[in-house]
Coordinates of C-alpha atoms and ligand atoms in Angstrom, one line a residue:
Chain A
M383 CA 29.0 -32.0 44.6
F384 CA 27.3 -29.2 42.7
E385 CA 30.4 -28.6 40.5
E386 CA 28.1 -28.3 37.5
M387 CA 25.5 -26.1 39.3
V388 CA 28.1 -23.5 40.2
R389 CA 28.7 -22.8 36.6
R390 CA 25.0 -22.4 36.0
E391 CA 23.1 -19.2 36.5
A392 CA 20.6 -19.1 39.4
Q393 CA 17.4 -18.6 37.5
W394 CA 15.7 -16.6 40.3
L395 CA 18.4 -14.0 39.8
S396 CA 17.9 -13.7 36.0
G397 CA 17.1 -10.0 36.2
E398 CA 13.7 -10.7 34.7
G399 CA 10.3 -9.8 36.3
K400 CA 8.8 -6.5 37.5
N401 CA 11.0 -3.9 39.1
S402 CA 13.9 -6.3 39.0
D403 CA 16.5 -3.5 39.3
I404 CA 15.3 -2.9 42.9
V405 CA 13.6 -6.1 43.8
L406 CA 16.1 -9.0 43.2
S407 CA 13.7 -11.8 44.0
S408 CA 10.3 -12.9 45.4
R409 CA 10.1 -16.0 47.5
V410 CA 7.3 -18.0 49.2
R411 CA 7.9 -20.8 51.7
L412 CA 5.2 -23.0 53.1
A413 CA 5.6 -25.0 56.4
R414 CA 3.9 -28.4 56.4
N415 CA 3.9 -31.5 58.7
I416 CA 2.7 -35.0 58.1
R417 CA -0.3 -36.0 60.2
G418 CA 0.3 -38.1 63.3
V419 CA 4.1 -37.9 63.1
P420 CA 6.1 -35.9 65.7
F421 CA 7.8 -32.7 64.3
P422 CA 11.5 -33.0 63.4
T423 CA 12.6 -31.0 66.5
V424 CA 11.5 -33.8 68.8
A425 CA 11.3 -36.9 66.5
D426 CA 13.8 -39.6 67.0
A427 CA 16.2 -40.7 64.2
D428 CA 14.0 -43.5 63.1
T429 CA 11.0 -41.2 62.6
R430 CA 13.0 -38.6 60.8
Q431 CA 14.4 -41.2 58.5
K432 CA 10.9 -42.4 57.8
V433 CA 9.7 -38.8 57.0
L434 CA 12.7 -38.4 54.7
S435 CA 11.7 -41.5 52.7
Y436 CA 7.9 -40.6 52.7
V437 CA 8.7 -37.2 51.1
K438 CA 11.2 -38.7 48.7
I439 CA 8.6 -41.2 47.5
A440 CA 6.0 -38.5 47.1
I441 CA 8.4 -36.5 45.0
E442 CA 9.3 -39.5 42.9
K443 CA 5.6 -40.4 42.4
S444 CA 4.6 -36.9 41.3
E445 CA 5.1 -35.9 37.7
S446 CA 5.5 -32.3 38.7
F447 CA 8.8 -33.0 40.3
N448 CA 10.4 -35.3 37.8
K449 CA 13.1 -33.0 36.7
G450 CA 15.1 -32.4 39.8
M451 CA 17.5 -33.8 42.3
F452 CA 17.0 -35.1 45.8
H453 CA 19.9 -35.1 48.3
S454 CA 19.9 -36.3 51.9
S455 CA 22.0 -34.3 54.3
S456 CA 24.3 -37.3 54.9
E457 CA 25.6 -36.9 51.3
L458 CA 26.3 -33.2 51.8
S459 CA 29.5 -31.7 53.2
P460 CA 29.4 -28.5 55.3
M461 CA 30.6 -26.7 52.2
D462 CA 27.8 -28.2 50.0
K463 CA 25.3 -26.9 52.6
N464 CA 26.8 -23.5 52.6
F465 CA 26.7 -23.5 48.8
L466 CA 23.0 -24.2 48.9
L467 CA 22.5 -21.5 51.5
E468 CA 24.3 -18.9 49.3
R469 CA 22.0 -20.0 46.5
H470 CA 19.0 -19.4 48.8
L471 CA 17.9 -23.0 48.4
V472 CA 18.2 -23.8 52.1
S473 CA 17.9 -21.9 55.4
P474 CA 20.7 -21.1 57.9
E475 CA 18.8 -23.6 60.2
F476 CA 19.2 -26.3 57.6
V477 CA 23.0 -25.7 57.5
R478 CA 23.3 -26.1 61.2
D479 CA 21.7 -29.6 60.8
Q480 CA 21.9 -30.7 64.4
N481 CA 19.6 -33.7 64.1
G482 CA 20.6 -35.2 60.8
F483 CA 18.3 -37.0 58.4
R484 CA 17.5 -33.8 56.5
G485 CA 16.9 -33.6 52.8
I486 CA 16.6 -31.1 50.0
F487 CA 14.9 -31.5 46.7
I488 CA 16.0 -29.0 44.0
G489 CA 13.9 -28.4 40.9
R490 CA 15.8 -28.4 37.7
D491 CA 15.9 -24.6 37.3
E492 CA 16.2 -24.0 41.1
K493 CA 12.9 -22.0 41.1
I494 CA 11.3 -24.7 43.3
S495 CA 12.8 -26.6 46.2
I496 CA 11.7 -28.6 49.3
M497 CA 13.5 -28.8 52.5
V498 CA 12.8 -31.9 54.6
N499 CA 13.1 -32.2 58.4
E500 CA 14.2 -28.7 59.0
E501 CA 12.0 -27.2 61.7
D502 CA 9.0 -28.7 60.1
H503 CA 8.7 -31.9 58.0
L504 CA 8.4 -29.9 54.8
R505 CA 9.3 -26.4 53.8
T506 CA 8.2 -26.0 50.2
Q507 CA 9.8 -23.1 48.4
A508 CA 9.1 -21.2 45.2
I509 CA 11.4 -18.3 44.2
K510 CA 11.3 -15.9 41.2
S511 CA 13.3 -13.0 39.8
G512 CA 11.8 -9.5 40.4
L513 CA 8.6 -8.4 42.1
E514 CA 6.5 -11.4 41.4
I515 CA 5.0 -12.3 44.7
K516 CA 1.6 -13.4 43.5
A517 CA 3.0 -15.7 40.8
T518 CA 5.5 -17.1 43.3
W519 CA 2.6 -17.9 45.7
Q520 CA 0.7 -19.6 42.9
E521 CA 3.7 -21.8 42.2
A522 CA 4.2 -22.7 45.8
N523 CA 0.4 -23.4 46.0
R524 CA 0.6 -25.8 43.0
M525 CA 3.5 -27.6 44.6
D526 CA 1.6 -27.9 47.8
D527 CA -1.5 -29.3 46.0
E528 CA 0.7 -31.8 44.3
L529 CA 2.4 -33.0 47.5
S530 CA -0.9 -33.3 49.3
K531 CA -2.0 -35.9 46.8
F532 CA 0.6 -38.2 48.3
L533 CA 1.0 -36.9 51.9
E534 CA -1.6 -36.1 54.5
F535 CA -0.7 -32.9 56.2
D536 CA -1.5 -32.0 59.8
F537 CA -4.4 -29.6 59.7
D538 CA -6.8 -28.3 62.3
S539 CA -10.1 -26.7 61.4
D540 CA -9.5 -23.8 63.8
F541 CA -5.8 -23.4 63.7
G542 CA -5.1 -24.4 60.1
Y543 CA -1.8 -26.1 59.1
L544 CA 0.0 -27.1 62.3
T545 CA 3.7 -26.2 62.7
S546 CA 6.5 -26.8 65.2
C547 CA 6.6 -23.1 66.1
P548 CA 3.3 -21.3 66.8
T549 CA 4.5 -18.3 64.9
N550 CA 4.0 -20.2 61.6
V551 CA 0.7 -21.9 62.3
G552 CA -2.4 -21.3 60.1
T553 CA -1.3 -20.7 56.5
G554 CA 2.4 -21.6 57.3
I555 CA 3.3 -19.0 54.7
R556 CA 6.4 -16.9 54.7
A557 CA 6.4 -14.6 51.7
S558 CA 9.4 -12.3 51.2
V559 CA 11.2 -10.0 48.8
L560 CA 14.9 -9.3 48.5
I561 CA 15.1 -5.6 47.9
H562 CA 18.0 -3.1 47.2
L563 CA 17.7 0.2 49.0
P564 CA 20.9 2.2 48.5
G565 CA 19.1 5.5 48.1
L566 CA 17.3 5.1 51.5
V567 CA 20.5 4.1 53.2
L568 CA 22.5 7.0 51.8
T569 CA 19.9 9.6 52.7
K570 CA 19.5 8.0 56.1
E571 CA 15.8 7.5 55.6
V572 CA 16.1 3.7 55.9
E573 CA 15.5 3.4 59.6
K574 CA 12.4 5.4 59.4
V575 CA 11.1 3.2 56.6
I576 CA 12.0 0.1 58.5
S577 CA 10.1 1.1 61.5
R578 CA 7.1 2.0 59.4
I579 CA 7.3 -1.4 57.7
T580 CA 7.6 -3.2 61.1
K581 CA 4.5 -1.3 62.3
M582 CA 2.6 -2.6 59.3
G583 CA 3.2 -6.2 60.5
L584 CA 6.1 -7.1 58.3
S585 CA 9.6 -8.0 59.3
V586 CA 12.9 -6.7 57.9
R587 CA 16.2 -8.6 57.9
G588 CA 19.6 -8.5 56.2
F589 CA 20.6 -10.5 53.1
Y590 CA 21.0 -13.9 54.6
G591 CA 18.0 -13.7 56.8
E592 CA 17.9 -14.0 60.6
G593 CA 20.7 -12.4 62.6
T594 CA 22.9 -11.0 59.9
D595 CA 24.1 -7.5 59.1
V596 CA 22.9 -5.6 56.1
L597 CA 25.3 -6.2 53.4
G598 CA 25.2 -4.4 50.1
N599 CA 22.1 -2.4 51.0
L600 CA 20.0 -5.6 50.5
F601 CA 17.0 -6.2 52.8
Q602 CA 14.6 -9.0 53.1
I603 CA 11.1 -8.0 53.9
S604 CA 8.5 -10.7 54.8
N605 CA 5.2 -11.2 56.5
Q606 CA 5.2 -11.8 60.2
T607 CA 1.9 -13.3 61.1
T608 CA 0.5 -16.4 59.4
L609 CA -2.9 -16.9 61.1
G610 CA -6.2 -15.1 60.6
K611 CA -5.6 -13.9 57.0
S612 CA -5.7 -15.8 53.7
E613 CA -2.6 -16.4 51.7
E614 CA -3.9 -14.1 49.1
D615 CA -4.3 -11.3 51.6
I616 CA -0.9 -11.8 53.0
V617 CA 0.7 -11.8 49.6
E618 CA -1.2 -8.8 48.4
S619 CA -0.3 -6.7 51.4
L620 CA 3.4 -7.6 51.0
E621 CA 3.2 -6.6 47.3
K622 CA 1.5 -3.3 48.1
I623 CA 4.0 -2.3 50.8
T624 CA 6.9 -3.3 48.6
Q625 CA 5.6 -1.0 45.9
Q626 CA 5.4 1.8 48.4
I627 CA 9.0 1.1 49.4
I628 CA 10.1 1.2 45.7
E629 CA 8.5 4.6 45.5
Y630 CA 10.3 5.9 48.6
E631 CA 13.6 4.5 47.2
G632 CA 12.9 6.3 43.9
N633 CA 12.3 9.6 45.7
S634 CA 15.5 9.3 47.7
R635 CA 17.5 8.7 44.5
V636 CA 16.0 11.8 43.0
T637 CA 17.1 13.7 46.1
L638 CA 20.6 12.2 46.0
F639 CA 21.1 13.0 42.3
R640 CA 19.7 16.5 42.7
D641 CA 21.8 17.5 45.8
A642 CA 25.0 15.4 45.2
R643 CA 25.2 14.1 41.7
E644 CA 29.0 14.3 41.4
Q645 CA 29.6 12.6 44.8
I646 CA 27.3 9.8 43.9
E647 CA 28.6 9.3 40.4
D648 CA 32.1 9.4 41.9
K649 CA 31.1 6.7 44.3
I650 CA 29.8 4.5 41.5
W651 CA 32.9 5.0 39.3
R652 CA 35.2 4.3 42.2
A653 CA 33.3 1.1 42.9
Y654 CA 33.7 0.1 39.3
G655 CA 37.4 0.9 39.3
I656 CA 38.1 -1.2 42.4
L657 CA 36.1 -4.2 41.2
R658 CA 37.9 -4.1 37.9
Y659 CA 41.5 -3.7 39.2
A660 CA 41.8 -4.7 42.8
R661 CA 43.9 -7.7 43.7
V662 CA 42.4 -8.6 47.0
L663 CA 38.7 -8.3 47.8
T664 CA 36.7 -9.4 50.8
S665 CA 33.1 -10.7 50.4
D666 CA 31.6 -7.8 52.5
E667 CA 33.5 -5.3 50.4
V668 CA 32.3 -6.8 47.1
M669 CA 28.7 -6.8 48.3
N670 CA 28.9 -3.1 49.0
L671 CA 30.7 -2.3 45.8
L672 CA 28.3 -4.3 43.7
S673 CA 25.5 -2.3 45.4
A674 CA 27.1 0.9 44.0
L675 CA 27.3 -0.7 40.6
R676 CA 23.6 -1.7 40.7
L677 CA 22.7 1.9 41.5
G678 CA 24.9 3.0 38.6
I679 CA 23.2 0.7 36.1
R680 CA 19.8 1.9 37.1
T681 CA 20.6 5.6 37.1
G682 CA 22.4 5.3 33.7
T683 CA 25.8 6.3 35.1
L684 CA 27.2 3.0 34.0
S685 CA 26.5 1.2 30.7
G686 CA 27.6 -2.1 29.2
I687 CA 26.9 -4.1 32.3
D688 CA 23.6 -5.9 32.7
L689 CA 21.6 -6.7 35.9
R690 CA 21.8 -10.4 35.0
S691 CA 25.6 -10.6 35.2
L692 CA 25.6 -8.4 38.2
N693 CA 23.2 -10.7 40.1
Q694 CA 25.3 -13.7 39.2
L695 CA 28.4 -12.0 40.5
L696 CA 26.7 -11.4 43.8
I697 CA 26.3 -15.2 44.3
L698 CA 29.5 -16.3 42.6
T699 CA 31.7 -14.2 44.9
Q700 CA 30.3 -15.8 48.0
P701 CA 32.8 -18.1 49.9
A702 CA 31.4 -21.6 49.1
H703 CA 30.7 -20.6 45.5
L704 CA 34.2 -19.5 44.9
Q705 CA 35.6 -22.7 46.3
K706 CA 33.3 -24.8 44.1
Y707 CA 34.1 -22.7 41.1
F708 CA 37.9 -23.1 41.5
G709 CA 37.5 -26.7 42.7
S710 CA 39.5 -26.4 45.8
Q711 CA 39.3 -25.6 49.5
M712 CA 40.7 -22.2 50.3
N713 CA 41.3 -20.1 53.3
A714 CA 40.0 -16.5 53.6
D715 CA 43.2 -14.9 52.1
Q716 CA 43.2 -17.2 49.2
R717 CA 39.5 -16.6 48.6
D718 CA 40.0 -12.8 48.6
K719 CA 42.6 -13.2 45.8
R720 CA 40.4 -15.5 43.8
R721 CA 37.4 -13.2 44.3
A722 CA 39.3 -10.3 42.9
E723 CA 40.5 -12.5 40.0
I724 CA 36.9 -13.5 39.0
L725 CA 35.7 -9.9 39.2
R726 CA 38.6 -8.7 37.0
E727 CA 37.8 -11.4 34.5
R728 CA 34.1 -10.8 34.4
L729 CA 34.1 -7.0 34.4
N730 CA 36.9 -6.3 31.9
Chain B
M207 CA 41.6 0.3 51.3
L208 CA 42.5 0.5 55.0
C209 CA 40.2 1.9 57.6
Q210 CA 40.9 5.6 58.0
D211 CA 40.6 5.5 61.8
C212 CA 42.8 2.5 62.9
K213 CA 44.7 2.3 59.6
K214 CA 45.2 -1.4 60.3
K215 CA 42.1 -3.3 59.2
E216 CA 40.5 -3.4 55.8
A217 CA 37.7 -0.8 55.5
T218 CA 34.4 -2.6 54.9
V219 CA 32.0 0.2 55.8
H220 CA 31.9 2.8 53.0
M221 CA 29.6 5.8 53.5
T222 CA 29.0 9.0 51.8
Q223 CA 27.3 11.4 54.1
I224 CA 25.8 14.6 52.7
I225 CA 25.3 17.3 55.3
N226 CA 24.3 20.8 54.1
N227 CA 25.4 19.9 50.6
E228 CA 28.8 19.0 51.8
K229 CA 30.1 15.5 51.1
I230 CA 32.0 13.5 53.7
D231 CA 33.5 10.2 52.7
L232 CA 34.0 7.5 55.4
N233 CA 35.9 4.3 54.9
L234 CA 36.0 2.3 58.1
C235 CA 36.4 -1.2 59.4
R236 CA 33.4 -2.6 61.2
E237 CA 34.8 -2.1 64.7
C238 CA 35.8 1.6 64.1
A239 CA 32.4 2.3 62.4
E240 CA 30.8 1.0 65.6
K241 CA 33.1 3.2 67.7
R242 CA 31.9 6.2 65.8
G243 CA 28.3 5.3 66.5
F244 CA 27.4 3.9 63.1
H245 CA 25.4 0.8 63.2
S246 CA 23.4 -1.4 60.9
P247 CA 19.9 -0.2 60.6
L248 CA 18.8 -3.6 61.5
E249 CA 20.8 -3.9 64.7
G250 CA 18.9 -5.1 67.6
K251 CA 16.0 -5.9 65.4
A252 CA 15.9 -9.7 65.9
F253 CA 12.9 -11.4 64.3
P254 CA 10.4 -9.5 66.5
L255 CA 7.9 -12.4 66.8
A256 CA 10.4 -14.8 68.1
E257 CA 11.3 -12.5 71.0
F258 CA 7.7 -11.7 71.6
L259 CA 6.9 -15.3 71.7
A260 CA 9.6 -16.0 74.4
S261 CA 8.2 -13.3 76.6
I262 CA 4.6 -14.3 76.4
L263 CA 5.4 -18.0 76.9
D264 CA 7.0 -17.2 80.2
Q265 CA 3.9 -15.3 81.3
S266 CA 1.6 -18.1 80.1
L267 CA 3.3 -20.7 82.3
Q268 CA 2.2 -18.9 85.4
K269 CA -1.4 -19.1 84.3
V270 CA -1.4 -22.8 83.4
P271 CA -3.4 -25.1 85.7
P272 CA -1.2 -27.3 87.8
E273 CA -2.5 -30.6 86.4
L274 CA -1.5 -29.4 82.9
K275 CA 2.0 -28.7 84.0
E276 CA 2.4 -32.4 84.9
S277 CA 0.6 -33.9 81.8
K278 CA 2.5 -34.9 78.7
C279 CA 1.4 -35.2 75.1
S280 CA 0.7 -38.9 74.5
V281 CA 2.2 -38.8 71.0
C282 CA 5.4 -36.9 71.4
R283 CA 5.8 -36.9 75.2
I284 CA 6.2 -33.1 75.3
G285 CA 4.9 -31.2 78.4
Y286 CA 3.8 -27.6 78.6
P287 CA 7.0 -26.5 80.5
D288 CA 9.0 -28.1 77.6
F289 CA 7.1 -26.0 75.1
V290 CA 7.7 -22.9 77.2
K291 CA 11.4 -23.6 77.3
S292 CA 11.9 -24.3 73.6
G293 CA 9.1 -22.3 72.0
R294 CA 8.4 -25.4 69.8
L295 CA 5.5 -27.9 70.0
G296 CA 6.2 -31.6 69.5
C297 CA 3.4 -32.7 67.2
G298 CA -0.2 -32.0 66.0
N299 CA -1.6 -33.6 69.1
C300 CA 0.0 -31.0 71.3
Y301 CA -2.3 -28.4 69.6
K302 CA -5.2 -30.5 71.0
I303 CA -4.1 -31.0 74.6
F304 CA -2.8 -27.4 75.0
R305 CA -5.7 -25.9 73.1
P306 CA -7.1 -23.3 75.6
Q307 CA -3.5 -22.0 76.3
L308 CA -2.7 -22.0 72.6
K309 CA -5.8 -20.1 71.6
D310 CA -4.8 -17.4 74.0
L311 CA -1.2 -17.4 72.8
L312 CA -2.1 -17.4 69.1
R313 CA -4.4 -14.4 69.6
K314 CA -1.5 -12.5 71.2
I315 CA 0.9 -13.5 68.4
H316 CA -1.3 -13.3 65.3
G317 CA -4.2 -11.2 66.5
S318 CA -6.4 -14.1 65.6
D319 CA -7.0 -17.7 66.6
V320 CA -8.9 -18.8 63.5
H321 CA -7.4 -20.0 60.2
R322 CA -8.8 -18.2 57.1
G323 CA -6.5 -19.6 54.5
K324 CA -6.1 -22.7 52.3
I325 CA -7.7 -26.0 53.2
P326 CA -5.8 -29.2 52.3
G327 CA -7.0 -31.4 49.4
V328 CA -7.2 -30.3 45.8
G329 CA -10.8 -31.7 45.5
E330 CA -13.9 -30.0 46.8
D331 CA -13.2 -27.4 49.5
V332 CA -15.3 -29.0 52.3
M333 CA -14.5 -26.2 54.7
K334 CA -15.7 -23.4 52.5
P335 CA -19.3 -23.2 53.9
V336 CA -18.0 -23.3 57.4
R337 CA -15.6 -20.4 56.8
E338 CA -18.3 -18.5 54.9
Q339 CA -20.6 -18.9 57.9
R340 CA -18.0 -17.7 60.3
R341 CA -17.3 -14.7 58.1
L342 CA -21.1 -13.9 57.9
Q343 CA -21.4 -14.3 61.7
E344 CA -18.7 -11.7 62.2
Q345 CA -20.4 -9.3 59.7
L346 CA -23.7 -9.8 61.5
K347 CA -22.1 -8.9 64.9
K348 CA -20.6 -5.7 63.4
A349 CA -24.0 -4.8 61.8
V350 CA -25.8 -5.3 65.1
E351 CA -23.2 -3.3 66.9
A352 CA -23.6 -0.5 64.4
E353 CA -27.4 -0.8 64.7
D354 CA -27.7 -1.4 61.0
F355 CA -30.6 -3.7 61.4
E356 CA -31.5 -3.7 57.7
K357 CA -28.1 -5.1 56.8
A358 CA -28.2 -7.5 59.8
A359 CA -31.5 -9.0 58.5
Q360 CA -29.9 -9.5 55.1
I361 CA -26.9 -11.3 56.6
R362 CA -29.2 -13.5 58.7
D363 CA -31.1 -14.5 55.6
R364 CA -27.8 -15.5 53.9
I365 CA -26.7 -17.5 56.9
K366 CA -30.1 -19.3 56.8
A367 CA -29.7 -20.0 53.1
L368 CA -26.2 -21.4 53.8
E369 CA -27.5 -23.7 56.5
R370 CA -30.3 -25.0 54.2
G371 CA -27.8 -25.7 51.5
R372 CA -25.8 -28.1 53.7
Ligands
ZN1061 ZN1 2.6 -33.7 70.9

């Protein structure tokens, strides 16, 4: 499955939108449950099956979702699920799929999607390229309005939208940005900035979300609390803090280029050289080398490569994408060779 | 490129450190980087709320009245100890039967136990006057505390107008 999709660009990584050289994407997820039905974590198979069909019917009835695909988890292989994870359409929890009867709706351009029976009955997602948190929230809000025409959501006048985990209750919103901070990492300022962000009520994680290392200097910053503030306030505060971080990152780049221009330029050119000529490349190494390239594009060290193709390479060189792209199952060694091949082809 | 320390594994951690204007390049595998004391800036920073939740849930179990420990939600059959163990509620009805405990818990997690965001339904926002009244009551309390009686009187008038409108 998805053989066609792997050759298509992920639109939320188009390189468009505000500050898209530093902020790769903005995402908003809304947690919702159907009134009177046990949450997926405790519901039996029969109930989960029913929820899956309710949501499917709602999507089919609504004109807003008429150009997309719905897949139940039973049609998806583990590699299909990993492919969707790499494309940020599902969560790591969705891939683990312990209970079955899950589903994923993917809008035609992949900017909207709906996970069914993950931790909550619905996780509605909107994602956009660049720093576009407000517009992304508006999109998710529209999807939510549309779905609530067909589904009655569990809602309490004091607690708001009810969710399986009490950390999501209220607005059920998780707004996040994927942000590239090589300057702060190289100048060792990043830990200070992270602890400052955490104190302001936001959480910081690595590229693939919960429990992962920071690869390629990519961080995901999101709101932590969901109750007591409006969605607009949550979104606005994330936007403001992100703008501050962009400023810190800019300052650290100025420092780097003032104190160590040659070293940094050397690092960028070496990364370019390795990516263009190496024969074996691991996924972690590529993430880090692409980070140097991204820095090089922004600072004008490199020319002739655009953010758009760089973003696509970031996704295309992930394990499940590589295997879909070449149409065969491969072990890690085979993937490392193919990965180098694809990079040579795209960068030369 | 091989790790410069063990010279066996592929170097995946590449760092350029600049100390006193002098550049040091490091190319290490993950294990050797850890041995040298380098770690990911996110290390040990699990999703803070999840950890926090686990710790306060344990505490909350001790304060729960004994009869609640025995009772189960009539819809999903989850009991309070189950919730403490998994950190997950079973259904919307759980929020009703464990209400007092949850109010306390939500205040600790979110710093609030009142929703101020979106209300379902695309039609008329029926909850809007209720929320507005709640907001005004809070302002009134603050004004009284600050002994700003002129402002307090104004807010009282607005609350009255809101009540008449319903
Ligand atoms: Zn229940």
